[in-house]
């Protein structure tokens, strides 16, 4: 599988990153099998979070067995120093490792959060101390919120090594600032920051719960994903051809193998074909940005 | 202003800034929006369809429009929507510096081609740029071909001429060359072309409108309509064919 430079981390990430939230929906044996499959396909970058149910615990056994082959990203939604430190230690404990390669501010949504994170007692101070102690490698940020806020964060955090944000034809088709994640990608490229693309496979929001109760949704993603091999491949090729360092696999385990197949076969996408996807998605609704109120 | 990627891509290498432009066949104003956003000094949007004329004006008037930090009111001042026939354009000779025809020629019957190309040439100033964006003929195995064939059949019955003709880029290039234009470049805008559910429904609606123009007891009309509806249901959506952008230049 193709690898790309992940900004100043010095890591060459595979063009697909395994979104380990998928492990949350599997029993331990199934989780082990999935990690083996992901490694078999050559993926070398995993991403997990304490908010992904049991994913950290389920990733643990195979992660420890293959620690040298895996570049590990984790994150926290804590915004203050003490909270972030506690969550980091808890993640290290649950994963059973002594080092996380990329530790990220998880799900930035509000301007006030950015204020708090960057303050003297903010999460970033805890990240930096942990970096000094060798507990983490680099600092990143994730958001599926307003692109302008991500741009602000990039301006204000000078040791940011990576950003994770949505990118797909539906948001690319929107011409307004609220969906301008391409501006985030462009700024990151200028600044040499690594980029991880999420929501590449988002087709739209789920129908209302009256129309389709949550329990009846065929996929565990919080958005409705594309789900045929051809669509998955188109979406992967689109995201990878935008220039992202790596594209994160979707949260439902049923889709992961299809995405790995697409990633293995990736060999670029013609610009006219990219525009076709954008044109096709022109009237679709995007599930991002969305305020998640965590 | 929301400008489709096909339009921005077709215009990106053309000198629109400060130019007097003609959008031939305004549609819903996508290319007008693109020309204004790129700093056109004036855009004459020509359409013979009252609804399209209104939609184009409305889009530029909308307070949510964004034409690149420009004041939408000023954008409106730079736009003149002309309800007119392209075979008789109400502009003087040599009046425009850039002409766009985005998705126009596929709705121009072969019999009208010559008159329209002649008029576009007449209003083009020496050195004028022309951008023709259209569709190559669809591949044989494209399911949407059947729907378009029905549309043409209904239009021929009602009006005596087809509704859709997909001219190859090379053919249009040679036609314009006959009027003194030279081809600057050809690029692919969409490959494949997404024919979405709403596109197909719009084409079925054309079949319906033409069948409505036939005598009420037309069995053939009813059969065409039934078939068109079945095709829309059966196809759903399809990606097929190529949309191209041909840029031409009139000698100085």
Short mmCIF file of C-alpha atoms in Angstrom, two decimals:
data_model
loop_
_atom_site.label_atom_id
_atom_site.label_comp_id
_atom_site.label_asym_id
_atom_site.label_seq_id
_atom_site.Cartn_x
_atom_site.Cartn_y
_atom_site.Cartn_z
CA UNK A 1 0.00 0.00 0.00
CA UNK A 2 1.20 3.51 -0.89
CA UNK A 3 2.76 5.48 1.95
CA UNK A 4 2.92 9.25 2.39
CA UNK A 5 4.81 11.62 4.59
CA UNK A 6 2.84 12.56 7.71
CA UNK A 7 4.02 16.13 8.10
CA UNK A 8 6.77 16.78 10.66
CA UNK A 9 6.19 13.47 12.48
CA UNK A 10 8.74 11.88 10.18
CA UNK A 11 6.40 8.92 9.79
CA UNK A 12 5.50 7.48 6.41
CA UNK A 13 1.84 6.62 6.88
CA UNK A 14 -0.02 4.25 4.64
CA UNK A 15 -2.59 6.03 2.49
CA UNK A 16 -5.24 4.27 4.61
CA UNK A 17 -5.32 4.64 8.39
CA UNK A 18 -7.28 2.11 10.42
CA UNK A 19 -10.05 3.81 12.39
CA UNK A 20 -10.06 1.45 15.36
CA UNK A 21 -13.58 2.50 16.45
CA UNK A 22 -14.65 -0.42 14.22
CA UNK A 23 -13.30 -2.81 16.89
CA UNK A 24 -15.92 -1.60 19.35
CA UNK A 25 -18.63 -3.51 17.49
CA UNK A 26 -16.73 -6.84 17.51
CA UNK A 27 -16.07 -9.51 20.09
CA UNK A 28 -12.41 -9.84 21.10
CA UNK A 29 -11.70 -12.70 18.70
CA UNK A 30 -13.29 -10.78 15.83
CA UNK A 31 -11.30 -7.70 16.82
CA UNK A 32 -8.08 -9.71 16.74
CA UNK A 33 -8.94 -11.04 13.28
CA UNK A 34 -9.70 -7.56 12.02
CA UNK A 35 -6.40 -6.16 13.25
CA UNK A 36 -4.58 -9.05 11.56
CA UNK A 37 -6.45 -8.33 8.32
CA UNK A 38 -5.59 -4.64 8.51
CA UNK A 39 -1.91 -5.45 9.12
CA UNK A 40 -1.94 -8.05 6.33
CA UNK A 41 -3.07 -5.34 3.93
CA UNK A 42 -0.03 -3.33 4.98
CA UNK A 43 -1.70 -0.56 7.00
CA UNK A 44 0.80 0.97 9.43
CA UNK A 45 -1.23 3.78 11.05
CA UNK A 46 -3.99 3.11 13.60
CA UNK A 47 -6.22 5.66 15.26
CA UNK A 48 -8.20 5.11 18.43
CA UNK A 49 -9.86 7.09 21.22
CA UNK A 50 -11.20 6.47 24.71
CA UNK A 51 -14.66 7.49 23.50
CA UNK A 52 -14.85 4.56 21.08
CA UNK A 53 -16.47 2.18 23.57
CA UNK A 54 -14.16 -0.77 24.20
CA UNK A 55 -11.97 -0.15 21.17
CA UNK A 56 -8.84 0.65 23.18
CA UNK A 57 -9.18 -2.55 25.22
CA UNK A 58 -9.94 -4.67 22.15
CA UNK A 59 -7.04 -3.19 20.21
CA UNK A 60 -4.65 -3.82 23.12
CA UNK A 61 -3.66 -7.49 22.63
CA UNK A 62 -2.79 -7.28 18.93
CA UNK A 63 -1.32 -3.80 19.33
CA UNK A 64 1.14 -5.06 21.93
CA UNK A 65 1.99 -8.05 19.74
CA UNK A 66 2.69 -5.83 16.71
CA UNK A 67 3.68 -2.57 18.44
CA UNK A 68 6.68 -1.96 16.18
CA UNK A 69 4.59 -2.19 13.00
CA UNK A 70 1.96 0.28 14.14
CA UNK A 71 2.07 4.06 14.29
CA UNK A 72 -0.49 4.73 17.01
CA UNK A 73 -2.75 7.74 17.16
CA UNK A 74 -5.01 8.39 20.15
CA UNK A 75 -6.85 11.43 21.41
CA UNK A 76 -8.73 13.12 24.21
CA UNK A 77 -11.80 15.28 24.50
CA UNK A 78 -10.55 16.75 27.78
CA UNK A 79 -9.75 20.42 27.40
CA UNK A 80 -7.92 21.20 30.64
CA UNK A 81 -4.46 20.15 31.83
CA UNK A 82 -5.43 17.66 34.53
CA UNK A 83 -8.23 16.04 32.54
CA UNK A 84 -6.02 15.57 29.50
CA UNK A 85 -3.22 14.08 31.60
CA UNK A 86 -5.64 11.66 33.29
CA UNK A 87 -7.11 10.55 29.97
CA UNK A 88 -3.67 10.04 28.45
CA UNK A 89 -2.59 7.84 31.35
CA UNK A 90 -5.85 5.92 31.14
CA UNK A 91 -5.41 5.31 27.42
CA UNK A 92 -1.82 4.13 27.91
CA UNK A 93 -3.13 1.77 30.56
CA UNK A 94 -6.07 0.44 28.56
CA UNK A 95 -3.97 -0.01 25.42
CA UNK A 96 -1.17 -1.56 27.48
CA UNK A 97 1.60 0.46 25.87
CA UNK A 98 4.08 3.01 27.20
CA UNK A 99 4.04 5.39 24.24
CA UNK A 100 1.46 6.90 21.87
CA UNK A 101 2.96 8.20 18.66
CA UNK A 102 0.37 10.87 17.91
CA UNK A 103 -1.83 12.35 20.62
CA UNK A 104 -4.63 14.55 19.39
CA UNK A 105 -7.09 17.12 20.63
CA UNK A 106 -10.31 15.24 19.86
CA UNK A 107 -13.33 16.81 18.19
CA UNK A 108 -12.71 20.54 18.46
CA UNK A 109 -16.09 22.24 18.04
CA UNK A 110 -16.21 25.61 19.75
CA UNK A 111 -14.07 28.72 19.86
CA UNK A 112 -14.17 28.60 23.70
CA UNK A 113 -12.62 25.14 23.61
CA UNK A 114 -9.73 26.48 21.59
CA UNK A 115 -9.27 29.22 24.19
CA UNK A 116 -9.17 26.66 26.98
CA UNK A 117 -6.87 24.19 25.23
CA UNK A 118 -4.30 26.83 24.43
CA UNK A 119 -4.45 28.45 27.90
CA UNK A 120 -1.82 27.99 30.62
CA UNK A 121 -3.83 25.19 32.28
CA UNK A 122 -5.03 23.80 29.01
CA UNK A 123 -4.76 20.35 27.47
CA UNK A 124 -1.94 21.36 25.15
CA UNK A 125 0.33 22.13 28.11
CA UNK A 126 -0.29 18.58 29.34
CA UNK A 127 0.42 17.23 25.84
CA UNK A 128 3.73 19.13 25.74
CA UNK A 129 4.80 17.87 29.15
CA UNK A 130 3.92 14.33 28.12
CA UNK A 131 5.97 14.78 24.97
CA UNK A 132 8.97 15.88 27.08
CA UNK A 133 8.53 12.75 29.19
CA UNK A 134 8.42 10.55 26.09
CA UNK A 135 4.84 9.42 26.68
CA UNK A 136 3.73 10.78 23.33
CA UNK A 137 5.47 11.55 20.05
CA UNK A 138 3.65 14.36 18.26
CA UNK A 139 0.61 16.57 18.79
CA UNK A 140 -2.41 16.59 16.51
CA UNK A 141 -5.94 17.91 16.35
CA UNK A 142 -9.19 16.45 15.05
CA UNK A 143 -12.44 18.17 14.17
CA UNK A 144 -15.52 17.73 12.07
CA UNK A 145 -16.68 21.16 13.08
CA UNK A 146 -16.49 24.46 11.28
CA UNK A 147 -13.48 24.62 8.92
CA UNK A 148 -12.80 28.22 9.96
CA UNK A 149 -12.26 27.05 13.55
CA UNK A 150 -9.75 24.44 12.37
CA UNK A 151 -7.91 27.16 10.46
CA UNK A 152 -7.86 29.28 13.65
CA UNK A 153 -6.46 26.35 15.60
CA UNK A 154 -3.72 25.86 13.01
CA UNK A 155 -2.82 29.53 13.36
CA UNK A 156 -2.68 29.35 17.14
CA UNK A 157 -0.97 26.02 17.82
CA UNK A 158 2.54 26.23 16.44
CA UNK A 159 3.61 22.69 17.29
CA UNK A 160 0.68 21.02 15.57
CA UNK A 161 1.98 18.06 13.56
CA UNK A 162 -1.31 16.79 12.11
CA UNK A 163 -4.94 17.72 11.57
CA UNK A 164 -7.81 15.30 11.03
CA UNK A 165 -10.90 16.65 9.29
CA UNK A 166 -13.70 15.63 6.89
CA UNK A 167 -13.16 15.55 3.14
CA UNK A 168 -15.50 14.06 0.56
CA UNK A 169 -17.27 15.05 -2.67
CA UNK A 170 -20.38 16.24 -0.79
CA UNK A 171 -18.49 18.92 1.16
CA UNK A 172 -16.30 19.67 -1.87
CA UNK A 173 -19.48 20.43 -3.85
CA UNK A 174 -20.58 23.12 -1.39
CA UNK A 175 -19.25 26.53 -2.21
CA UNK A 176 -19.61 28.10 1.24
CA UNK A 177 -17.22 28.68 4.12
CA UNK A 178 -19.08 26.23 6.37
CA UNK A 179 -17.92 23.32 4.22
CA UNK A 180 -14.58 24.64 3.06
CA UNK A 181 -12.41 21.82 4.36
CA UNK A 182 -10.38 22.19 1.17
CA UNK A 183 -9.08 25.45 2.67
CA UNK A 184 -7.93 23.44 5.70
CA UNK A 185 -6.13 20.98 3.44
CA UNK A 186 -4.51 23.80 1.51
CA UNK A 187 -3.32 25.60 4.66
CA UNK A 188 -1.99 22.34 6.12
CA UNK A 189 -0.09 21.63 2.93
CA UNK A 190 1.43 25.13 3.01
CA UNK A 191 2.42 24.69 6.65
CA UNK A 192 3.77 21.17 6.14
CA UNK A 193 1.23 19.71 8.58
CA UNK A 194 0.15 16.07 8.12
CA UNK A 195 -3.47 15.53 7.11
CA UNK A 196 -5.86 12.71 8.00
CA UNK A 197 -9.16 12.62 6.10
CA UNK A 198 -12.34 11.45 7.81
CA UNK A 199 -15.93 11.10 6.57
CA UNK A 200 -14.59 10.18 3.14
CA UNK A 201 -17.38 7.59 2.92
CA UNK A 202 -20.23 9.74 4.28
CA UNK A 203 -23.21 9.79 1.95
CA UNK A 204 -25.44 11.95 4.14
CA UNK A 205 -27.21 12.14 7.46
CA UNK A 206 -29.40 9.22 8.54
CA UNK A 207 -33.14 9.70 8.08
CA UNK A 208 -34.93 10.96 11.20
CA UNK A 209 -35.39 8.41 14.01
CA UNK A 210 -39.17 8.38 13.33
CA UNK A 211 -38.43 7.30 9.79
CA UNK A 212 -35.60 4.91 10.70
CA UNK A 213 -35.13 4.03 14.37
CA UNK A 214 -31.48 4.07 15.44
CA UNK A 215 -31.61 0.32 16.12
CA UNK A 216 -32.58 -0.36 12.49
CA UNK A 217 -29.66 1.45 10.93
CA UNK A 218 -27.61 -1.02 8.89
CA UNK A 219 -24.30 0.59 9.87
CA UNK A 220 -23.00 1.86 13.16
CA UNK A 221 -21.59 5.07 11.67
CA UNK A 222 -23.30 8.23 12.90
CA UNK A 223 -23.80 9.19 9.28
CA UNK A 224 -25.15 7.12 6.41
CA UNK A 225 -22.16 5.69 4.51
CA UNK A 226 -21.78 4.65 0.89
CA UNK A 227 -21.63 0.88 0.98
CA UNK A 228 -20.99 -0.73 -2.39
CA UNK A 229 -17.46 -1.69 -3.48
CA UNK A 230 -17.61 0.71 -6.43
CA UNK A 231 -18.80 3.66 -4.35
CA UNK A 232 -16.28 2.90 -1.62
CA UNK A 233 -13.51 2.76 -4.17
CA UNK A 234 -14.60 6.03 -5.78
CA UNK A 235 -14.77 7.76 -2.43
CA UNK A 236 -11.40 6.42 -1.34
CA UNK A 237 -9.75 7.38 -4.62
CA UNK A 238 -11.31 10.84 -4.40
CA UNK A 239 -10.09 11.47 -0.85
CA UNK A 240 -6.62 10.08 -1.49
CA UNK A 241 -6.24 12.07 -4.69
CA UNK A 242 -6.96 15.37 -2.93
CA UNK A 243 -3.51 15.22 -1.37
CA UNK A 244 -4.35 14.05 2.16
CA UNK A 245 -1.54 12.22 3.90
CA UNK A 246 -3.92 9.39 4.76
CA UNK A 247 -7.61 8.46 4.69
CA UNK A 248 -9.19 7.01 7.83
CA UNK A 249 -11.32 3.87 7.39
CA UNK A 250 -15.01 4.14 8.38
CA UNK A 251 -16.37 3.14 11.78
CA UNK A 252 -18.41 0.11 10.82
CA UNK A 253 -16.40 -3.12 10.58
CA UNK A 254 -18.48 -4.33 7.62
CA UNK A 255 -17.03 -1.55 5.48
CA UNK A 256 -13.40 -1.82 6.55
CA UNK A 257 -12.39 -4.69 4.25
CA UNK A 258 -13.86 -2.90 1.22
CA UNK A 259 -11.90 0.22 2.07
CA UNK A 260 -8.70 -1.77 2.54
CA UNK A 261 -9.27 -3.29 -0.88
CA UNK A 262 -9.72 0.19 -2.38
CA UNK A 263 -6.60 1.46 -0.60
CA UNK A 264 -4.52 -1.45 -1.84
CA UNK A 265 -5.61 -0.79 -5.43
CA UNK A 266 -5.36 3.01 -5.25
CA UNK A 267 -3.51 4.51 -8.21
CA UNK A 268 -4.88 8.06 -8.42
CA UNK A 269 -8.02 9.53 -9.92
CA UNK A 270 -8.37 11.73 -12.99
CA UNK A 271 -9.44 15.30 -12.26
CA UNK A 272 -12.46 14.92 -14.55
CA UNK A 273 -13.58 11.92 -12.52
CA UNK A 274 -13.14 13.88 -9.28
CA UNK A 275 -15.37 16.59 -10.74
CA UNK A 276 -17.92 13.91 -11.71
CA UNK A 277 -18.21 12.84 -8.10
CA UNK A 278 -18.53 16.44 -6.95
CA UNK A 279 -21.18 17.12 -9.60
CA UNK A 280 -23.05 13.99 -8.60
CA UNK A 281 -23.06 15.06 -4.95
CA UNK A 282 -24.00 18.65 -5.67
CA UNK A 283 -27.48 18.49 -4.18
CA UNK A 284 -26.72 16.06 -1.36
CA UNK A 285 -26.77 17.11 2.28
CA UNK A 286 -23.61 16.76 4.28
CA UNK A 287 -23.53 15.35 7.81
CA UNK A 288 -20.64 17.71 8.58
CA UNK A 289 -20.07 20.13 10.08
CA UNK A 290 -22.37 19.14 12.92
CA UNK A 291 -22.38 20.23 16.52
CA UNK A 292 -22.16 17.03 18.53
CA UNK A 293 -22.64 18.55 21.98
CA UNK A 294 -20.39 16.06 23.67
CA UNK B 1 -22.76 32.26 -5.39
CA UNK B 2 -22.58 28.52 -5.76
CA UNK B 3 -20.71 27.85 -9.00
CA UNK B 4 -20.38 24.21 -10.14
CA UNK B 5 -16.85 22.83 -10.41
CA UNK B 6 -17.36 22.17 -14.12
CA UNK B 7 -17.89 25.89 -14.70
CA UNK B 8 -14.94 27.04 -12.60
CA UNK B 9 -12.71 24.50 -14.34
CA UNK B 10 -13.87 25.55 -17.80
CA UNK B 11 -13.27 29.24 -17.04
CA UNK B 12 -10.07 29.02 -15.03
CA UNK B 13 -7.68 29.53 -17.96
CA UNK B 14 -9.77 32.19 -19.74
CA UNK B 15 -9.31 35.98 -19.33
CA UNK B 16 -12.67 36.82 -17.72
CA UNK B 17 -11.52 39.67 -15.45
CA UNK B 18 -12.79 42.95 -16.86
CA UNK B 19 -14.25 41.31 -19.99
CA UNK B 20 -17.63 41.88 -21.62
CA UNK B 21 -19.17 38.41 -21.73
CA UNK B 22 -22.07 36.64 -23.35
CA UNK B 23 -23.53 33.53 -21.80
CA UNK B 24 -25.31 31.81 -24.65
CA UNK B 25 -28.21 29.85 -23.15
CA UNK B 26 -28.32 31.00 -19.56
CA UNK B 27 -30.00 27.93 -18.04
CA UNK B 28 -30.25 28.50 -14.30
CA UNK B 29 -27.40 31.00 -14.38
CA UNK B 30 -24.50 28.78 -13.31
CA UNK B 31 -22.09 30.17 -15.87
CA UNK B 32 -23.35 33.73 -15.38
CA UNK B 33 -22.51 33.26 -11.69
CA UNK B 34 -19.07 31.95 -12.63
CA UNK B 35 -18.36 34.83 -15.01
CA UNK B 36 -19.43 37.44 -12.43
CA UNK B 37 -17.40 35.71 -9.71
CA UNK B 38 -14.36 35.85 -12.00
CA UNK B 39 -14.74 39.62 -12.37
CA UNK B 40 -16.49 39.99 -15.71
CA UNK B 41 -17.16 43.68 -16.46
CA UNK B 42 -20.56 42.80 -17.89
CA UNK B 43 -22.43 39.61 -18.62
CA UNK B 44 -25.19 39.40 -21.20
CA UNK B 45 -27.10 36.24 -20.27
CA UNK B 46 -29.19 35.25 -23.27
CA UNK B 47 -32.07 32.83 -22.88
CA UNK B 48 -35.40 32.31 -24.57
CA UNK B 49 -36.87 30.78 -21.43
CA UNK B 50 -38.70 33.16 -19.08
CA UNK B 51 -38.16 30.93 -16.02
CA UNK B 52 -34.43 30.68 -16.71
CA UNK B 53 -34.23 34.46 -17.10
CA UNK B 54 -35.93 34.95 -13.75
CA UNK B 55 -33.83 32.30 -12.00
CA UNK B 56 -30.60 33.83 -13.29
CA UNK B 57 -31.61 37.27 -12.05
CA UNK B 58 -32.80 35.88 -8.71
CA UNK B 59 -29.51 34.10 -8.07
CA UNK B 60 -27.51 37.24 -8.56
CA UNK B 61 -29.94 39.25 -6.46
CA UNK B 62 -29.87 36.79 -3.56
CA UNK B 63 -28.28 38.23 -0.40
CA UNK B 64 -26.54 34.91 0.27
CA UNK B 65 -24.64 35.12 -2.99
CA UNK B 66 -20.92 35.49 -2.78
CA UNK B 67 -19.17 36.50 -5.94
CA UNK B 68 -15.73 36.92 -4.48
CA UNK B 69 -16.10 39.78 -1.97
CA UNK B 70 -18.06 41.75 -4.49
CA UNK B 71 -21.28 43.48 -3.51
CA UNK B 72 -24.17 41.41 -4.93
CA UNK B 73 -25.93 44.64 -5.90
CA UNK B 74 -22.95 45.58 -8.00
CA UNK B 75 -22.89 42.06 -9.45
CA UNK B 76 -26.45 42.64 -10.52
CA UNK B 77 -25.46 45.89 -12.15
CA UNK B 78 -22.94 43.96 -14.19
CA UNK B 79 -25.61 41.56 -15.46
CA UNK B 80 -28.11 42.01 -18.26
CA UNK B 81 -30.49 39.12 -18.86
CA UNK B 82 -31.72 39.20 -22.44
CA UNK B 83 -34.77 37.15 -23.28
CA UNK B 84 -33.97 36.43 -26.89
CA UNK B 85 -33.35 33.79 -29.52
CA UNK B 86 -29.72 32.90 -30.15
CA UNK B 87 -30.43 32.90 -33.88
CA UNK B 88 -31.00 36.65 -33.58
CA UNK B 89 -28.94 38.02 -30.71
CA UNK B 90 -29.95 41.60 -29.78
CA UNK B 91 -26.35 42.87 -29.59
CA UNK B 92 -24.31 44.82 -32.14
CA UNK B 93 -21.39 43.37 -34.13
CA UNK B 94 -18.07 42.84 -32.29
CA UNK B 95 -19.75 43.53 -28.92
CA UNK B 96 -18.34 40.82 -26.65
CA UNK B 97 -14.91 39.58 -25.62
CA UNK B 98 -15.81 36.23 -24.05
CA UNK B 99 -18.63 33.88 -25.03
CA UNK B 100 -19.66 30.84 -23.02
CA UNK B 101 -22.02 28.07 -24.10
CA UNK B 102 -22.19 25.71 -21.14
CA UNK B 103 -24.44 22.76 -21.91
CA UNK B 104 -26.09 24.69 -24.74
CA UNK B 105 -25.40 22.80 -27.95
CA UNK B 106 -26.96 19.53 -26.82
CA UNK B 107 -30.34 21.30 -26.92
CA UNK B 108 -29.65 22.95 -30.29
CA UNK B 109 -31.17 20.98 -33.20
CA UNK B 110 -28.79 20.45 -36.15
CA UNK B 111 -30.94 22.72 -38.31
CA UNK B 112 -30.29 25.69 -35.99
CA UNK B 113 -26.54 25.19 -35.57
CA UNK B 114 -25.48 27.31 -38.49
CA UNK B 115 -27.62 30.30 -37.55
CA UNK B 116 -26.42 30.26 -33.93
CA UNK B 117 -22.74 29.87 -34.76
CA UNK B 118 -23.13 32.68 -37.29
CA UNK B 119 -24.70 34.98 -34.68
CA UNK B 120 -22.11 34.16 -32.03
CA UNK B 121 -19.41 34.95 -34.56
CA UNK B 122 -21.07 38.22 -35.52
CA UNK B 123 -21.21 39.56 -31.95
CA UNK B 124 -17.68 38.34 -31.14
CA UNK B 125 -15.03 41.07 -31.09
CA UNK B 126 -11.69 40.30 -32.79
CA UNK B 127 -9.65 38.17 -30.37
CA UNK B 128 -12.85 36.98 -28.62
CA UNK B 129 -12.63 33.82 -26.49
CA UNK B 130 -15.32 31.17 -26.76
CA UNK B 131 -15.87 28.31 -24.30
CA UNK B 132 -18.14 25.47 -25.43
CA UNK B 133 -18.88 22.90 -22.72
CA UNK B 134 -20.95 19.94 -23.81
CA UNK B 135 -21.34 16.20 -23.97
CA UNK B 136 -19.73 13.68 -26.28
CA UNK B 137 -22.23 11.20 -27.74
CA UNK B 138 -23.04 8.60 -25.10
CA UNK B 139 -21.48 5.14 -25.30
CA UNK B 140 -23.69 2.42 -26.79
CA UNK B 141 -24.17 0.64 -23.48
CA UNK B 142 -25.42 3.70 -21.55
CA UNK B 143 -28.95 3.07 -20.31
CA UNK B 144 -29.81 6.79 -20.35
CA UNK B 145 -29.51 6.72 -24.14
CA UNK B 146 -32.92 5.04 -24.27
CA UNK B 147 -34.50 7.82 -22.23
CA UNK B 148 -32.93 10.50 -24.41
CA UNK B 149 -34.10 8.63 -27.53
CA UNK B 150 -37.65 8.69 -26.15
CA UNK B 151 -37.31 12.38 -25.45
CA UNK B 152 -36.22 12.96 -29.03
CA UNK B 153 -39.06 10.83 -30.36
CA UNK B 154 -41.63 12.81 -28.35
CA UNK B 155 -40.07 16.11 -29.43
CA UNK B 156 -40.02 15.07 -33.08
CA UNK B 157 -43.68 14.12 -32.88
CA UNK B 158 -44.66 17.37 -31.20
CA UNK B 159 -42.23 19.89 -32.72
CA UNK B 160 -40.74 18.18 -35.76
CA UNK B 161 -37.21 18.41 -34.37
CA UNK B 162 -35.16 16.55 -31.77
CA UNK B 163 -34.71 17.80 -28.22
CA UNK B 164 -31.16 16.54 -27.67
CA UNK B 165 -28.17 16.12 -29.94
CA UNK B 166 -24.77 15.24 -28.52
CA UNK B 167 -22.17 16.77 -30.82
CA UNK B 168 -18.61 15.47 -30.59
CA UNK B 169 -16.15 18.20 -29.55
CA UNK B 170 -14.21 17.65 -32.79
CA UNK B 171 -17.35 18.24 -34.87
CA UNK B 172 -18.19 21.54 -33.13
CA UNK B 173 -14.54 22.57 -33.39
CA UNK B 174 -14.61 22.03 -37.15
CA UNK B 175 -17.92 23.87 -37.48
CA UNK B 176 -16.56 26.94 -35.66
CA UNK B 177 -13.34 26.69 -37.68
CA UNK B 178 -15.48 27.22 -40.74
CA UNK B 179 -16.43 30.59 -39.25
CA UNK B 180 -12.82 31.55 -38.67
CA UNK B 181 -12.39 30.38 -35.07
CA UNK B 182 -9.36 28.39 -33.96
CA UNK B 183 -9.37 25.73 -31.26
CA UNK B 184 -7.26 26.78 -28.27
CA UNK B 185 -7.65 23.70 -26.12
CA UNK B 186 -9.91 20.78 -25.29
CA UNK B 187 -10.22 19.37 -21.79
CA UNK B 188 -12.40 16.82 -20.05
CA UNK B 189 -14.75 18.30 -17.45
CA UNK B 190 -16.57 15.15 -16.35
CA UNK B 191 -15.70 11.55 -17.01
CA UNK B 192 -18.04 9.85 -16.41
CA UNK B 193 -21.01 12.22 -16.40
CA UNK B 194 -23.33 11.66 -13.43
CA UNK B 195 -26.93 11.48 -14.65
CA UNK B 196 -28.70 11.74 -11.32
CA UNK B 197 -32.24 10.78 -10.45
CA UNK B 198 -33.30 14.41 -10.70
CA UNK B 199 -31.69 14.73 -14.14
CA UNK B 200 -33.58 11.69 -15.35
CA UNK B 201 -36.83 12.99 -13.91
CA UNK B 202 -36.26 16.31 -15.66
CA UNK B 203 -35.82 14.48 -18.97
CA UNK B 204 -38.96 12.42 -18.32
CA UNK B 205 -40.76 15.72 -17.65
CA UNK B 206 -39.73 16.90 -21.12
CA UNK B 207 -41.26 13.73 -22.59
CA UNK B 208 -44.44 14.52 -20.63
CA UNK B 209 -44.57 18.12 -21.84
CA UNK B 210 -44.16 17.05 -25.47
CA UNK B 211 -46.75 14.28 -25.13
CA UNK B 212 -49.13 16.88 -23.63
CA UNK B 213 -48.74 18.86 -26.85
CA UNK B 214 -49.95 15.90 -28.91
CA UNK B 215 -53.64 15.20 -29.59
CA UNK B 216 -55.25 13.88 -26.39
CA UNK B 217 -55.99 10.46 -27.92
CA UNK B 218 -52.41 9.85 -29.11
CA UNK B 219 -51.72 6.23 -28.26
CA UNK B 220 -48.11 6.66 -29.31
CA UNK B 221 -47.70 9.59 -26.91
CA UNK B 222 -49.11 7.59 -24.01
CA UNK B 223 -46.80 4.67 -24.83
CA UNK B 224 -43.76 6.98 -24.93
CA UNK B 225 -44.65 8.44 -21.57
CA UNK B 226 -45.19 5.06 -19.98
CA UNK B 227 -41.85 3.85 -21.30
CA UNK B 228 -40.07 7.01 -20.09
CA UNK B 229 -41.43 6.60 -16.56
CA UNK B 230 -40.41 2.95 -16.55
CA UNK B 231 -36.90 3.89 -17.67
CA UNK B 232 -36.53 6.50 -14.94
CA UNK B 233 -37.59 3.92 -12.35
CA UNK B 234 -35.40 1.23 -13.86
CA UNK B 235 -32.25 3.29 -14.28
CA UNK B 236 -32.40 5.30 -11.07
CA UNK B 237 -29.14 7.07 -11.84
CA UNK B 238 -26.18 6.32 -14.06
CA UNK B 239 -22.70 7.63 -14.71
CA UNK B 240 -21.77 7.49 -18.37
CA UNK B 241 -20.15 9.49 -21.13
CA UNK B 242 -17.93 12.54 -21.09
CA UNK B 243 -18.47 16.26 -20.69
CA UNK B 244 -15.83 18.29 -22.49
CA UNK B 245 -14.75 21.91 -22.57
CA UNK B 246 -13.61 23.31 -25.88
CA UNK B 247 -11.96 26.74 -25.89
CA UNK B 248 -11.74 28.65 -29.17
CA UNK B 249 -10.40 32.02 -30.24
CA UNK B 250 -11.43 34.45 -32.94
CA UNK B 251 -8.35 35.90 -34.66
CA UNK B 252 -7.40 39.47 -33.70
#
